Amino acid sequence: PFPVDLDSNEIDVIIPTDEQIDQNLNTMYRQMVSGAKKTRLFMGQPYRAGDQPDPGAGSVENVPHGTMHTWTGDPAQPNNEDMGNFYSAARDPIFFAHHGNIDRLWHVWRGLRPGNADFTDTDWLDTAFLFYDEEARPVRVRVR
């Protein structure tokens, strides 16, 4: 019954709603404007076969994206089967709306400065993911 702390350390500290909203606006300014002046600072560094793990997340990847994954859901579920667990996150009813909002943030970010643009890296653009449709048939979805 209170707004999320977008810069949460996974400990809920209840503060007045107006104060939380101000903190969240400051957090989003940091993540979307001052800390993301280039495409890779927003979305993260490339990760290719043979690279060391975790080459660097973008500003929005951890906050607010990751925060919402760990904050949403019921931590009392077995194995944390909610948005905070990779294998079950997509089954959470809020998942689609959450990722739609991340896409919206990308769209907003591209309009903030003339130099903010989509990726042109063909490795990224040609990446494909396998999902299953409603009849359990595999479907390949490409970034491009």
Tab-separated table of C-alpha atoms in Angstrom:
chain	number	residue	atom	x	y	z
A	1	PRO	CA	0.000	0.000	0.000
A	2	PHE	CA	2.950	2.353	-0.618
A	3	PRO	CA	5.132	3.294	-3.600
A	4	VAL	CA	8.193	1.225	-4.401
A	5	ASP	CA	11.614	2.596	-3.536
A	6	LEU	CA	13.257	2.409	-6.977
A	7	ASP	CA	16.707	2.541	-5.395
A	8	SER	CA	15.841	-0.120	-2.826
A	9	ASN	CA	18.402	-2.360	-1.182
A	10	GLU	CA	15.583	-4.902	-0.671
A	11	ILE	CA	14.753	-3.561	2.782
A	12	ASP	CA	11.388	-1.826	2.923
A	13	VAL	CA	11.676	1.463	4.766
A	14	ILE	CA	8.351	3.246	4.939
A	15	ILE	CA	8.676	6.972	4.363
A	16	PRO	CA	5.977	9.524	3.494
A	17	THR	CA	4.620	9.008	-0.026
A	18	ASP	CA	5.597	12.499	-1.231
A	19	GLU	CA	9.168	11.972	-0.050
A	20	GLN	CA	9.336	8.566	-1.772
A	21	ILE	CA	8.064	10.057	-5.017
A	22	ASP	CA	10.742	12.798	-4.847
A	23	GLN	CA	13.439	10.172	-4.212
A	24	ASN	CA	12.152	8.096	-7.128
A	25	LEU	CA	12.210	11.111	-9.451
A	26	ASN	CA	15.826	11.780	-8.428
A	27	THR	CA	16.680	8.124	-9.017
A	28	MET	CA	15.108	8.141	-12.478
A	29	TYR	CA	16.935	11.369	-13.403
A	30	ARG	CA	20.217	9.712	-12.406
A	31	GLN	CA	19.428	6.513	-14.326
A	32	MET	CA	17.917	8.110	-17.447
A	33	VAL	CA	19.839	11.385	-17.824
A	34	SER	CA	23.022	11.986	-15.832
A	35	GLY	CA	24.152	8.346	-15.731
A	36	ALA	CA	23.155	7.336	-19.264
A	37	LYS	CA	24.719	9.741	-21.723
A	38	LYS	CA	25.507	6.987	-24.238
A	39	THR	CA	23.560	3.993	-25.526
A	40	ARG	CA	25.799	1.471	-23.760
A	41	LEU	CA	25.521	3.365	-20.488
A	42	PHE	CA	21.743	3.031	-20.720
A	43	MET	CA	21.416	-0.548	-21.984
A	44	GLY	CA	24.718	-2.116	-20.973
A	45	GLN	CA	27.872	-3.443	-22.550
A	46	PRO	CA	27.943	-6.131	-25.256
A	47	TYR	CA	28.191	-9.713	-24.067
A	48	ARG	CA	29.547	-12.100	-26.691
A	49	ALA	CA	30.718	-15.696	-26.714
A	50	GLY	CA	34.077	-15.911	-24.961
A	51	ASP	CA	33.614	-12.682	-22.953
A	52	GLN	CA	34.097	-12.622	-19.206
A	53	PRO	CA	30.757	-12.816	-17.345
A	54	ASP	CA	28.938	-9.593	-16.543
A	55	PRO	CA	30.653	-7.039	-18.811
A	56	GLY	CA	28.579	-4.240	-17.322
A	57	ALA	CA	24.883	-3.596	-16.923
A	58	GLY	CA	23.348	-0.373	-18.145
A	59	SER	CA	21.983	2.252	-15.797
A	60	VAL	CA	18.373	1.115	-16.165
A	61	GLU	CA	19.137	-2.618	-15.986
A	62	ASN	CA	19.665	-2.687	-12.244
A	63	VAL	CA	17.545	0.335	-11.267
A	64	PRO	CA	14.588	0.409	-11.893
A	65	HIS	CA	14.445	-2.836	-13.920
A	66	GLY	CA	16.049	-5.154	-11.377
A	67	THR	CA	14.456	-3.382	-8.430
A	68	MET	CA	10.972	-4.035	-9.791
A	69	HIS	CA	11.805	-7.706	-10.366
A	70	THR	CA	12.842	-8.222	-6.762
A	71	TRP	CA	10.162	-5.959	-5.257
A	72	THR	CA	7.192	-7.427	-7.133
A	73	GLY	CA	5.618	-10.642	-5.999
A	74	ASP	CA	5.451	-12.639	-2.826
A	75	PRO	CA	8.819	-13.557	-1.304
A	76	ALA	CA	7.051	-16.262	0.724
A	77	GLN	CA	6.573	-18.339	-2.437
A	78	PRO	CA	8.668	-21.515	-2.579
A	79	ASN	CA	12.033	-20.902	-4.284
A	80	ASN	CA	11.112	-17.205	-4.634
A	81	GLU	CA	8.955	-18.095	-7.622
A	82	ASP	CA	7.944	-14.584	-8.526
A	83	MET	CA	9.465	-11.765	-10.573
A	84	GLY	CA	12.704	-12.065	-8.601
A	85	ASN	CA	13.567	-15.504	-9.978
A	86	PHE	CA	14.719	-15.808	-13.594
A	87	TYR	CA	12.981	-19.107	-14.341
A	88	SER	CA	9.563	-18.000	-13.072
A	89	ALA	CA	9.538	-14.222	-13.644
A	90	ALA	CA	7.652	-14.348	-16.948
A	91	ARG	CA	4.761	-16.178	-15.276
A	92	ASP	CA	4.103	-13.253	-12.954
A	93	PRO	CA	1.059	-11.273	-14.177
A	94	ILE	CA	2.985	-7.983	-13.917
A	95	PHE	CA	5.925	-9.163	-16.066
A	96	PHE	CA	4.558	-8.040	-19.441
A	97	ALA	CA	3.549	-4.590	-18.152
A	98	HIS	CA	6.913	-4.181	-16.416
A	99	HIS	CA	8.886	-4.967	-19.566
A	100	GLY	CA	6.554	-2.799	-21.629
A	101	ASN	CA	7.481	0.039	-19.278
A	102	ILE	CA	11.205	-0.669	-19.751
A	103	ASP	CA	10.615	-0.433	-23.521
A	104	ARG	CA	8.798	2.872	-22.896
A	105	LEU	CA	11.790	4.162	-20.910
A	106	TRP	CA	14.039	3.283	-23.874
A	107	HIS	CA	11.717	5.249	-26.180
A	108	VAL	CA	11.747	8.241	-23.799
A	109	TRP	CA	15.547	8.059	-23.442
A	110	ARG	CA	16.059	8.152	-27.227
A	111	GLY	CA	14.152	11.453	-27.326
A	112	LEU	CA	16.111	13.142	-24.529
A	113	ARG	CA	19.205	14.080	-26.608
A	114	PRO	CA	19.948	14.201	-30.337
A	115	GLY	CA	22.745	11.599	-29.923
A	116	ASN	CA	20.580	9.017	-28.135
A	117	ALA	CA	19.975	6.336	-30.726
A	118	ASP	CA	19.200	2.667	-31.192
A	119	PHE	CA	21.993	0.109	-31.283
A	120	THR	CA	23.641	-0.496	-34.641
A	121	ASP	CA	25.724	-3.503	-33.503
A	122	THR	CA	24.754	-6.369	-35.830
A	123	ASP	CA	25.601	-9.006	-33.208
A	124	TRP	CA	22.933	-7.488	-30.972
A	125	LEU	CA	20.438	-6.776	-33.749
A	126	ASP	CA	20.724	-10.322	-35.142
A	127	THR	CA	20.327	-12.028	-31.769
A	128	ALA	CA	17.383	-14.414	-31.555
A	129	PHE	CA	15.527	-15.846	-28.584
A	130	LEU	CA	13.360	-18.950	-28.343
A	131	PHE	CA	10.031	-18.723	-26.580
A	132	TYR	CA	6.991	-20.967	-26.482
A	133	ASP	CA	3.576	-19.877	-27.684
A	134	GLU	CA	0.246	-20.685	-26.002
A	135	GLU	CA	0.290	-24.158	-27.574
A	136	ALA	CA	3.823	-24.935	-26.348
A	137	ARG	CA	5.318	-24.567	-29.845
A	138	PRO	CA	8.797	-22.988	-30.007
A	139	VAL	CA	8.858	-19.524	-31.589
A	140	ARG	CA	12.050	-17.705	-32.557
A	141	VAL	CA	11.946	-13.939	-31.948
A	142	ARG	CA	14.689	-11.729	-33.342
A	143	VAL	CA	15.765	-8.384	-31.907
A	144	ARG	CA	15.850	-6.777	-35.342
